[in-house]
Amino acid sequence: MIRIHQVKTADPADLEKQILKKLNMPKKDLEYWKIHRRSIDARKHQVQYSYVVDAKVANEKKYLKNRDVFRTPDETFRFKPAGEQRLKNRPVVIGMGPAGLFAGLLLAEYGYKPIIIERGSAIEKRSKDVDHFWKTGELDPESNVQFGMGGAGAFSDGKLTTRSKDVLGRKVLEDLVSLSANPDILIDQHPHIGTDGFISILRNARKRIEEQGGTFFFDTRLDDIEVFNDSLCAMTISRLEDENFEGKLDDVDVRTRITETLPVEAMIFASGHSAEDTLRTLEKRGICMEPKSFAIGLRIEHLQSYINEAMLGSACHQKDLIPARYQLTHTANTGKGVYSFCMCPGGYVIPSSSALHTVVCNGMSYSDRAGDQANSALLVQVTPEDYGSGLFDGMDFQQKLEKKAFDLSGSYKAPVQLVSDFIEGKISDHFEEVKPTYELGTVFTDFNTILPEKIAESLKDALIHFEQKVPGFTKNALLTGMETRSSSSIRVVRQSDSLESNIHGFYPCGEGSGYAGGIMTSAIDGLKCAMALMNRFERPSDLNLK
């Protein structure tokens, strides 16, 4: 087959006609075609549909001479494990976010029968815990938006976009479809699932792994590891004695844990970016880590109707184009990069704390993206120059801002400010058309007094620039804080060839280890780490499975 790029049309119904026109092809030569990718170009409010099409044609060599035409690549996933060191014990995956999930799926597919350890709860209980927090302000620090089956991505817009050109991205999308995702994610330029769409996917993934011999331990935390001769040899885990605890947690987590130490030679560490306690323990055990740049900022909310009109103009009521989205970047006068991130059309700003007495927010939308408002993170690049040179100074920097936000009200209410007041440096005292969607309540503040000066100045300069680029962007908009958990401040160093850390058998993986920045890149990294593990270790003998 041939792959035809840049097939454009104002009407999707005319797509075949445009294929023939682009190739100057008689209809008899076009035997079969299907859409590989579709996108919408609405620049300057002139809506045009653009497609990448795979086609089976007669006289293929003739048409391959055309511009934008290539042979369709073979995107079939192929892998043959080459490991020679036989495992005595089953491999372990720490964390069931996108990285851990896809590592576990691949290990199970190849007969490695992984043990998956997740400090948070299974999705059924986790959903109840999150809903309870959003309604009452009573936070479970072990089962929340950050911790639990599905990771932080389970409570998000579920965007599957990535700038990565890695061929493994296709396998991720195909696996998601096989687990019940809408097949449209295979062809949409900006695919998304929505937080509600993840529930059935996670349940099906768990069922598939268990049917292939994998085992899950929820409400179970990695507390320590043991190393011998620079190789991983054991782990200490603890599980909540009462997984169905429903008491109120005030200043500390009062629940008791049952601890045990188990042998392990191969571990994929995909804990996510908020497992601070685990990272501090691993550093003490000799796992090599380094500080890295990350980003912090605020959430900005607009009316979705405004975003539709600003992005689409006269096409703002066209059903297949809305809700519209945006992506903005700017280099501020401070020299710092500022950019929109995780834009949630028709979405909500959600309480996302995982530590007691901190305020963290994130964005989320459901699969229908039917909310009246849009939100996006506005993030500023942060480097060790901003927070210090110590390994955990970045984490301390994040927590300081999160605690500042909590201390404003002594609760999980989120600080808010009108964008216009932020630019002018004054505390807001009323809402305009945009009302906060953050469910636990809000408190007015001036973010200029909370954010470091350079961060605040960068945001203000970017907002003024965005107003020039998108008129009205700052006029009826609301800021909510704190958006501090978009990425990890630490990278767990790994060897470029084996993907192991300096400790053999320990594979740092995903966003929390500093190797991804979203659902897709995390899932891809999970696959890579699973393949690296299988290229070193032969699967364990059935006689030795524990």
Coordinates of C-alpha atoms in Angstrom, one line a residue:
M1 CA 0.0 0.0 0.0
I2 CA 1.0 3.6 -0.3
R3 CA 0.7 6.4 2.3
I4 CA -0.6 9.8 1.0
H5 CA 0.1 12.8 3.1
Q6 CA -1.5 16.3 2.9
V7 CA -4.9 15.3 1.4
K8 CA -6.9 18.4 2.1
T9 CA -10.6 19.2 1.8
A10 CA -13.2 21.6 3.1
D11 CA -15.8 18.8 3.2
P12 CA -14.9 15.3 4.5
A13 CA -17.5 13.8 2.2
D14 CA -15.2 14.8 -0.7
L15 CA -12.2 12.9 0.6
E16 CA -12.0 10.2 -2.1
K17 CA -12.4 12.9 -4.8
Q18 CA -9.5 14.8 -3.3
I19 CA -7.3 11.6 -3.2
L20 CA -7.9 11.1 -6.9
K21 CA -7.2 14.8 -7.6
K22 CA -4.0 14.9 -5.6
L23 CA -2.6 11.8 -7.4
N24 CA -4.1 12.7 -10.8
M25 CA -5.5 9.2 -10.7
P26 CA -8.4 7.5 -12.5
K27 CA -10.9 6.0 -10.2
K28 CA -10.3 2.5 -11.5
D29 CA -6.7 2.6 -10.1
L30 CA -7.9 3.3 -6.5
E31 CA -8.8 -0.2 -5.2
Y32 CA -9.1 0.6 -1.5
W33 CA -8.3 3.4 1.0
K34 CA -8.5 4.1 4.7
I35 CA -7.7 7.1 6.9
H36 CA -4.5 6.8 8.8
R37 CA -4.6 10.2 10.5
R38 CA -7.0 13.2 10.4
S39 CA -6.6 16.7 11.6
I40 CA -8.3 20.1 11.3
D41 CA -6.5 23.3 10.3
A42 CA -8.5 26.3 11.5
R43 CA -5.8 28.9 11.2
K44 CA -7.1 32.4 10.2
H45 CA -10.5 30.8 10.8
Q46 CA -10.4 29.1 7.5
V47 CA -11.4 25.5 8.4
Q48 CA -9.8 22.8 6.3
Y49 CA -9.6 19.0 7.0
S50 CA -6.3 17.4 6.4
Y51 CA -5.7 13.6 6.1
V52 CA -3.0 11.0 5.8
V53 CA -4.5 8.1 3.8
D54 CA -3.3 4.6 3.2
A55 CA -4.4 3.2 -0.2
K56 CA -4.1 0.1 -2.3
V57 CA -3.7 1.2 -5.9
A58 CA -2.9 -0.3 -9.3
N59 CA 0.3 0.9 -10.9
E60 CA 1.8 1.6 -7.4
K61 CA 5.3 2.5 -8.7
K62 CA 3.8 5.3 -10.9
Y63 CA 2.1 7.0 -7.9
L64 CA 5.1 6.7 -5.6
K65 CA 6.7 9.3 -7.8
N66 CA 4.2 11.9 -6.6
R67 CA 5.0 14.4 -3.9
D68 CA 3.8 13.4 -0.4
V69 CA 3.4 9.8 -1.4
F70 CA 5.4 7.0 0.3
R71 CA 5.2 3.2 0.8
T72 CA 3.0 2.5 3.8
P73 CA 5.4 1.4 6.6
D74 CA 5.0 -1.8 8.5
E75 CA 3.9 -0.7 11.9
T76 CA 3.4 -4.2 13.3
F77 CA 5.0 -4.5 16.8
R78 CA 7.6 -7.3 16.8
F79 CA 9.8 -8.2 19.7
K80 CA 11.7 -11.4 20.7
P81 CA 13.2 -11.4 24.3
A82 CA 16.9 -12.1 24.3
G83 CA 17.5 -12.4 28.0
E84 CA 19.9 -15.1 29.2
Q85 CA 19.9 -14.6 33.0
R86 CA 17.1 -16.7 34.4
L87 CA 15.0 -15.0 37.0
K88 CA 14.6 -16.9 40.3
N89 CA 11.6 -14.7 41.2
R90 CA 8.9 -12.9 39.3
P91 CA 9.7 -9.4 38.1
V92 CA 8.1 -6.5 40.0
V93 CA 6.5 -3.4 38.6
I94 CA 6.1 -0.5 41.1
G95 CA 3.2 1.7 40.2
M96 CA 0.2 1.3 37.9
G97 CA 0.1 4.6 36.1
P98 CA 0.5 4.5 32.3
A99 CA 4.2 3.5 32.5
G100 CA 3.7 0.7 35.0
L101 CA 0.5 -0.4 33.3
F102 CA 2.1 -0.9 29.9
A103 CA 5.2 -2.4 31.3
G104 CA 3.0 -4.9 33.1
L105 CA 0.9 -5.6 30.0
L106 CA 4.0 -6.4 27.9
L107 CA 5.6 -8.6 30.6
A108 CA 2.4 -10.5 31.0
E109 CA 2.0 -10.9 27.2
Y110 CA 5.5 -12.6 27.1
G111 CA 4.9 -14.9 30.0
Y112 CA 6.8 -13.1 32.7
K113 CA 3.9 -13.1 35.1
P114 CA 4.7 -9.7 36.8
I115 CA 3.8 -8.6 40.3
I116 CA 2.4 -5.1 40.2
I117 CA 2.5 -3.1 43.4
E118 CA 0.5 0.1 43.7
R119 CA 0.4 2.2 46.9
G120 CA -3.0 3.5 46.0
S121 CA -6.3 1.7 45.7
A122 CA -7.9 -0.2 42.8
I123 CA -10.0 2.1 40.6
E124 CA -13.3 1.2 42.2
K125 CA -12.2 2.3 45.7
R126 CA -9.9 5.0 44.4
S127 CA -12.8 6.7 42.6
K128 CA -14.8 6.7 45.8
D129 CA -11.8 8.1 47.8
V130 CA -11.3 10.9 45.3
D131 CA -15.0 11.8 45.2
H132 CA -15.1 11.8 49.0
F133 CA -12.2 14.3 49.1
W134 CA -13.8 16.5 46.5
K135 CA -17.0 16.7 48.5
T136 CA -15.7 16.9 52.1
G137 CA -12.1 18.0 52.0
E138 CA -11.0 14.8 53.8
L139 CA -7.9 13.6 52.0
D140 CA -6.5 10.1 51.9
P141 CA -2.8 10.6 51.3
E142 CA -2.5 7.0 49.9
S143 CA -5.5 7.0 47.6
N144 CA -6.1 10.2 45.7
V145 CA -5.7 11.9 42.3
Q146 CA -1.9 11.2 42.3
F147 CA -1.8 7.6 43.8
G148 CA -3.8 4.6 42.8
M149 CA -4.7 2.4 39.8
G150 CA -4.3 4.4 36.6
G151 CA -2.0 7.1 38.1
A152 CA -2.6 10.8 37.7
G153 CA -3.7 10.2 34.1
A154 CA -6.9 8.5 35.3
F155 CA -8.2 11.9 36.5
S156 CA -7.3 14.1 33.6
D157 CA -8.4 14.9 30.1
G158 CA -6.9 11.7 29.0
K159 CA -5.0 13.3 26.1
L160 CA -3.0 10.9 24.0
T161 CA -1.0 13.5 22.0
T162 CA 2.8 13.4 22.0
R163 CA 5.6 15.0 20.0
S164 CA 7.4 11.7 20.2
K165 CA 7.8 10.0 16.8
D166 CA 8.5 6.6 18.5
V167 CA 6.9 3.8 16.6
L168 CA 5.9 2.3 19.9
G169 CA 3.2 5.0 20.1
R170 CA 1.2 3.0 17.6
K171 CA 1.2 -0.1 19.8
V172 CA 0.1 2.0 22.8
L173 CA -2.9 3.2 20.8
E174 CA -3.8 -0.2 19.5
D175 CA -3.5 -1.7 23.0
L176 CA -5.8 1.0 24.3
V177 CA -8.4 0.2 21.6
S178 CA -8.2 -3.5 22.4
L179 CA -8.9 -2.5 26.0
S180 CA -12.1 -0.7 25.0
A181 CA -10.9 2.8 24.0
N182 CA -12.7 4.4 21.1
P183 CA -11.1 3.4 17.8
D184 CA -11.0 7.0 16.7
I185 CA -7.9 7.5 18.8
L186 CA -6.0 5.6 16.1
I187 CA -6.7 8.4 13.5
D188 CA -7.3 11.6 15.4
Q189 CA -4.5 14.1 15.5
H190 CA -5.4 15.1 19.1
P191 CA -6.9 11.9 20.5
H192 CA -8.3 11.8 24.1
I193 CA -10.1 9.4 26.3
G194 CA -11.6 11.4 29.1
T195 CA -11.4 10.5 32.8
D196 CA -14.6 8.4 32.6
G197 CA -13.2 6.5 29.6
F198 CA -10.3 5.2 31.6
I199 CA -12.3 3.1 34.1
S200 CA -13.2 0.3 31.7
I201 CA -9.7 0.4 30.2
L202 CA -8.1 -0.1 33.6
R203 CA -10.5 -2.9 34.6
N204 CA -9.8 -4.7 31.3
A205 CA -6.1 -4.2 31.6
R206 CA -6.1 -5.7 35.1
K207 CA -8.2 -8.6 33.9
R208 CA -5.8 -9.3 31.0
I209 CA -2.7 -9.2 33.1
E210 CA -4.3 -11.5 35.7
E211 CA -5.4 -14.0 33.1
Q212 CA -1.8 -14.2 31.9
G213 CA -0.5 -14.9 35.4
G214 CA 0.2 -11.4 36.7
T215 CA -0.7 -10.4 40.3
F216 CA -1.7 -7.1 41.7
F217 CA -1.2 -5.7 45.2
F218 CA -3.1 -2.5 45.9
D219 CA -2.8 -0.3 49.0
T220 CA 0.8 -1.6 49.1
R221 CA 3.8 0.7 49.2
L222 CA 7.5 0.1 48.4
D223 CA 9.3 1.0 51.6
D224 CA 12.9 -0.1 50.9
I225 CA 15.2 -2.2 48.7
E226 CA 18.2 -4.3 49.4
V227 CA 21.3 -4.3 47.2
F228 CA 24.1 -6.9 47.1
N229 CA 27.2 -6.6 44.8
D230 CA 25.6 -3.6 43.0
S231 CA 22.5 -5.8 42.1
L232 CA 18.9 -5.6 43.4
C233 CA 18.2 -8.6 45.7
A234 CA 15.2 -7.8 47.8
M235 CA 12.4 -5.3 48.6
T236 CA 10.4 -4.3 51.6
I237 CA 6.8 -3.6 51.1
S238 CA 4.0 -2.6 53.4
R239 CA 0.3 -2.9 53.0
L240 CA -2.5 -1.2 54.9
E241 CA -3.9 -3.5 57.5
D242 CA -7.4 -2.2 56.9
E243 CA -7.7 -1.3 53.2
N244 CA -11.3 -0.2 53.7
F245 CA -10.5 2.4 56.3
E246 CA -13.1 5.1 56.4
G247 CA -12.0 7.2 59.3
K248 CA -11.0 10.9 59.1
L249 CA -7.3 11.6 58.6
D250 CA -6.3 14.8 60.3
D251 CA -2.6 15.6 60.8
V252 CA -1.1 12.1 60.2
D253 CA -2.0 8.8 58.6
V254 CA -3.0 6.8 61.6
R255 CA -3.5 3.5 59.9
T256 CA -1.2 0.5 60.7
R257 CA 0.7 -1.4 58.0
I258 CA 1.9 -4.9 57.6
T259 CA 5.5 -5.1 56.4
E260 CA 7.3 -7.9 54.7
T261 CA 10.6 -8.4 52.8
L262 CA 10.7 -10.4 49.6
P263 CA 13.4 -11.4 47.2
V264 CA 13.5 -9.6 43.8
E265 CA 16.1 -9.4 41.1
A266 CA 14.2 -7.3 38.5
M267 CA 12.1 -4.2 39.2
I268 CA 10.5 -1.6 37.0
F269 CA 10.2 1.5 39.1
A270 CA 7.3 3.6 37.8
S271 CA 6.1 5.3 41.0
G272 CA 5.0 8.6 39.5
H273 CA 6.2 12.1 40.4
S274 CA 4.7 12.5 43.8
A275 CA 6.2 9.5 45.7
E276 CA 8.7 11.7 47.5
D277 CA 9.2 9.4 50.5
T278 CA 10.1 6.5 48.2
L279 CA 12.6 8.5 46.2
R280 CA 14.3 9.7 49.4
T281 CA 14.7 6.1 50.6
L282 CA 16.1 4.9 47.3
E283 CA 18.7 7.7 47.3
K284 CA 19.9 6.4 50.7
R285 CA 20.3 3.0 49.2
G286 CA 22.6 4.2 46.5
I287 CA 20.3 4.7 43.6
C288 CA 21.9 7.4 41.5
M289 CA 19.7 10.5 41.0
E290 CA 20.1 14.1 39.8
P291 CA 18.0 17.3 39.9
K292 CA 16.3 18.4 36.7
S293 CA 14.4 21.3 35.3
F294 CA 10.6 21.2 35.7
A295 CA 7.7 23.6 35.5
I296 CA 5.2 25.3 37.9
G297 CA 2.4 27.7 37.4
L298 CA -1.3 28.2 37.6
R299 CA -4.5 27.0 35.9
I300 CA -6.4 29.5 33.7
E301 CA -10.1 29.2 33.0
H302 CA -12.2 30.7 30.3
L303 CA -15.7 30.2 29.0
Q304 CA -15.5 27.5 26.4
S305 CA -17.8 29.6 24.1
Y306 CA -15.1 32.3 24.1
I307 CA -12.3 29.8 23.2
N308 CA -14.5 28.4 20.4
E309 CA -15.0 31.8 18.9
A310 CA -11.4 32.9 19.4
M311 CA -10.0 29.8 17.8
L312 CA -12.7 29.2 15.1
G313 CA -14.4 32.5 14.3
S314 CA -17.5 32.0 12.2
A315 CA -17.1 28.2 12.5
C316 CA -17.5 28.3 16.3
H317 CA -20.8 26.5 16.2
Q318 CA -19.7 23.7 13.9
K319 CA -20.3 20.5 16.0
D320 CA -17.4 18.5 14.7
L321 CA -14.9 21.4 15.5
I322 CA -16.0 22.2 19.1
P323 CA -15.0 22.3 21.9
A324 CA -12.0 24.1 20.5
R325 CA -8.5 23.9 22.0
Y326 CA -5.4 26.1 22.0
Q327 CA -1.7 25.8 22.5
L328 CA 0.4 28.8 23.4
T329 CA 4.1 29.4 24.1
H330 CA 6.2 32.5 24.8
T331 CA 9.7 33.4 25.9
A332 CA 9.2 35.9 28.7
N333 CA 11.3 39.0 29.3
T334 CA 12.9 37.1 32.2
G335 CA 14.3 34.6 29.6
K336 CA 12.0 31.9 30.9
G337 CA 9.8 29.8 28.7
V338 CA 6.1 29.9 29.5
Y339 CA 3.6 27.6 27.8
S340 CA 0.1 26.2 28.0
F341 CA -0.1 22.6 29.0
C342 CA -2.8 19.9 29.5
M343 CA -5.5 22.1 28.0
C344 CA -8.9 20.7 28.9
P345 CA -11.7 21.8 26.6
G346 CA -15.1 21.6 28.4
G347 CA -13.3 20.6 31.5
Y348 CA -12.8 21.3 35.2
V349 CA -10.1 22.4 37.6
I350 CA -9.8 19.6 40.2
P351 CA -8.3 19.2 43.7
S352 CA -5.2 17.1 43.2
S353 CA -3.3 17.0 46.6
S354 CA -1.6 13.9 47.7
A355 CA 0.0 15.2 50.9
L356 CA -1.9 16.5 53.8
H357 CA -2.2 20.3 54.2
T358 CA -1.2 21.1 50.7
V359 CA -3.2 22.6 47.8
V360 CA -2.5 21.2 44.3
C361 CA -4.8 21.6 41.3
N362 CA -4.9 19.9 37.9
G363 CA -7.3 19.9 34.9
M364 CA -9.8 17.2 34.0
S365 CA -12.5 16.6 31.4
Y366 CA -14.9 13.8 30.6
S367 CA -15.0 12.1 27.3
D368 CA -17.8 14.3 26.0
R369 CA -16.0 17.5 27.0
A370 CA -19.4 19.0 27.6
G371 CA -18.4 21.5 30.5
D372 CA -19.2 25.2 30.0
Q373 CA -15.6 26.2 30.7
A374 CA -12.1 25.4 29.4
N375 CA -8.9 25.3 31.5
S376 CA -5.2 24.9 30.9
A377 CA -2.1 25.0 32.9
L378 CA 0.1 28.0 32.3
L379 CA 3.6 26.8 33.2
V380 CA 7.0 28.5 33.7
Q381 CA 10.2 26.6 33.3
V382 CA 12.1 26.2 36.6
T383 CA 15.8 25.3 36.9
P384 CA 18.1 24.6 39.9
E385 CA 19.0 28.3 39.7
D386 CA 15.5 29.0 41.0
Y387 CA 15.3 26.4 43.9
G388 CA 18.9 25.4 44.8
S389 CA 21.4 22.7 44.0
G390 CA 20.4 20.0 46.4
L391 CA 18.8 16.8 45.0
F392 CA 15.5 17.3 46.8
D393 CA 15.5 21.1 46.7
G394 CA 13.0 21.0 43.8
M395 CA 10.6 18.9 45.7
D396 CA 11.0 21.2 48.7
F397 CA 10.3 24.2 46.4
Q398 CA 7.1 22.6 45.2
Q399 CA 5.9 21.7 48.7
K400 CA 6.6 25.2 50.0
L401 CA 4.2 26.7 47.4
E402 CA 1.6 24.0 48.0
K403 CA 1.7 24.6 51.8
K404 CA 1.5 28.4 51.2
A405 CA -1.7 27.9 49.3
F406 CA -3.2 25.7 52.0
D407 CA -2.2 28.2 54.7
L408 CA -4.2 31.0 53.1
S409 CA -7.4 29.4 54.4
G410 CA -6.2 26.5 56.5
S411 CA -8.1 24.2 54.2
Y412 CA -8.0 22.7 50.7
K413 CA -9.7 25.7 49.2
A414 CA -7.7 26.9 46.1
P415 CA -6.3 30.4 45.8
V416 CA -7.8 32.3 42.8
Q417 CA -7.4 35.7 41.1
L418 CA -8.8 37.4 38.0
V419 CA -6.1 37.5 35.3
S420 CA -6.6 41.3 35.0
D421 CA -6.0 41.7 38.7
F422 CA -2.9 39.5 38.6
I423 CA -1.4 41.7 36.0
E424 CA -2.2 44.8 38.0
G425 CA -1.0 43.3 41.3
K426 CA -4.2 43.5 43.3
I427 CA -6.4 41.0 45.2
S428 CA -9.7 40.2 43.4
D429 CA -12.9 40.6 45.4
H430 CA -15.5 39.2 42.9
F431 CA -16.0 36.8 40.1
E432 CA -17.1 37.8 36.6
E433 CA -18.6 35.5 34.0
V434 CA -16.0 32.7 34.7
K435 CA -16.8 31.0 38.0
P436 CA -14.3 28.5 39.5
T437 CA -15.0 24.9 38.8
Y438 CA -12.7 23.8 41.6
E439 CA -15.1 21.9 43.9
L440 CA -13.7 22.5 47.4
G441 CA -14.1 26.2 47.4
T442 CA -11.7 29.1 46.7
V443 CA -10.0 32.0 48.5
F444 CA -9.0 35.3 46.8
T445 CA -5.3 36.1 46.8
D446 CA -2.6 37.9 44.9
F447 CA -0.4 35.3 43.2
N448 CA 2.3 38.0 43.0
T449 CA 2.8 37.5 46.8
I450 CA 2.9 33.7 46.6
L451 CA 4.9 32.9 43.5
P452 CA 8.6 33.7 43.4
E453 CA 9.1 37.1 41.7
K454 CA 10.7 35.8 38.6
I455 CA 8.0 33.2 38.1
A456 CA 5.2 35.8 38.6
E457 CA 6.9 38.3 36.2
S458 CA 7.3 35.6 33.6
L459 CA 3.6 34.7 33.8
K460 CA 2.5 38.3 33.5
D461 CA 4.6 39.0 30.5
A462 CA 3.3 35.8 28.8
L463 CA -0.3 36.7 29.5
I464 CA 0.2 40.1 28.0
H465 CA 1.7 38.5 24.9
F466 CA -1.1 35.9 24.7
E467 CA -3.7 38.8 24.8
Q468 CA -2.0 40.3 21.8
K469 CA -2.1 36.9 20.0
V470 CA -5.6 35.9 21.1
P471 CA -7.7 39.0 21.8
G472 CA -9.7 38.6 25.0
F473 CA -7.5 36.0 26.6
T474 CA -6.9 38.1 29.7
K475 CA -10.3 39.9 29.8
N476 CA -12.6 37.3 31.3
A477 CA -10.4 34.7 32.8
L478 CA -9.6 33.2 36.2
L479 CA -6.4 31.9 37.6
T480 CA -6.4 29.0 40.1
G481 CA -3.4 27.6 42.0
M482 CA -1.2 25.7 42.6
E483 CA -0.2 23.8 39.4
T484 CA 3.0 22.3 40.7
R485 CA 2.9 18.6 39.7
S486 CA 3.2 18.7 36.0
S487 CA 6.5 17.0 36.0
S488 CA 9.2 15.5 38.2
S489 CA 12.0 17.6 39.7
I490 CA 14.3 14.6 39.9
R491 CA 15.7 12.1 37.3
V492 CA 16.7 8.7 38.4
V493 CA 19.8 8.1 36.3
R494 CA 19.9 5.1 34.0
Q495 CA 22.4 3.6 31.6
S496 CA 21.6 4.4 28.0
D497 CA 22.2 0.9 26.7
S498 CA 20.4 -1.2 29.3
L499 CA 18.0 1.4 30.8
E500 CA 19.0 0.1 34.3
S501 CA 20.1 2.4 37.0
N502 CA 23.5 2.1 38.6
I503 CA 22.0 -0.9 40.4
H504 CA 21.6 -3.9 38.2
G505 CA 18.0 -5.1 37.9
F506 CA 16.5 -1.7 38.8
Y507 CA 14.8 0.0 35.9
P508 CA 13.7 3.7 36.5
C509 CA 10.7 4.3 34.3
G510 CA 8.1 6.9 33.4
E511 CA 7.3 10.5 34.5
G512 CA 8.3 10.1 38.1
S513 CA 11.8 8.9 37.2
G514 CA 12.2 11.9 34.8
Y515 CA 11.7 10.1 31.4
A516 CA 8.3 11.1 30.3
G517 CA 5.8 14.0 30.3
G518 CA 2.3 12.6 29.8
I519 CA 0.2 9.5 29.2
M520 CA 1.7 8.5 25.8
T521 CA 5.4 9.1 26.6
S522 CA 5.0 7.3 29.9
A523 CA 3.3 4.3 28.3
I524 CA 6.0 4.2 25.6
D525 CA 8.7 4.3 28.3
G526 CA 7.0 1.5 30.1
L527 CA 7.2 -0.7 27.0
K528 CA 10.9 0.2 26.6
C529 CA 11.7 -0.7 30.1
A530 CA 9.8 -4.0 29.9
M531 CA 11.7 -4.9 26.7
A532 CA 15.0 -3.9 28.3
L533 CA 14.2 -6.2 31.3
M534 CA 13.3 -9.1 29.0
N535 CA 16.5 -8.6 26.9
R536 CA 18.5 -9.2 30.1
F537 CA 16.5 -11.7 32.0
E538 CA 14.9 -14.9 30.9
R539 CA 11.5 -15.5 32.3
P540 CA 11.3 -17.4 35.6
S541 CA 10.8 -21.1 35.7
D542 CA 7.2 -22.1 36.5
L543 CA 8.6 -24.2 39.3
N544 CA 10.0 -21.1 41.1
L545 CA 7.1 -18.8 40.8
K546 CA 6.0 -17.3 44.1

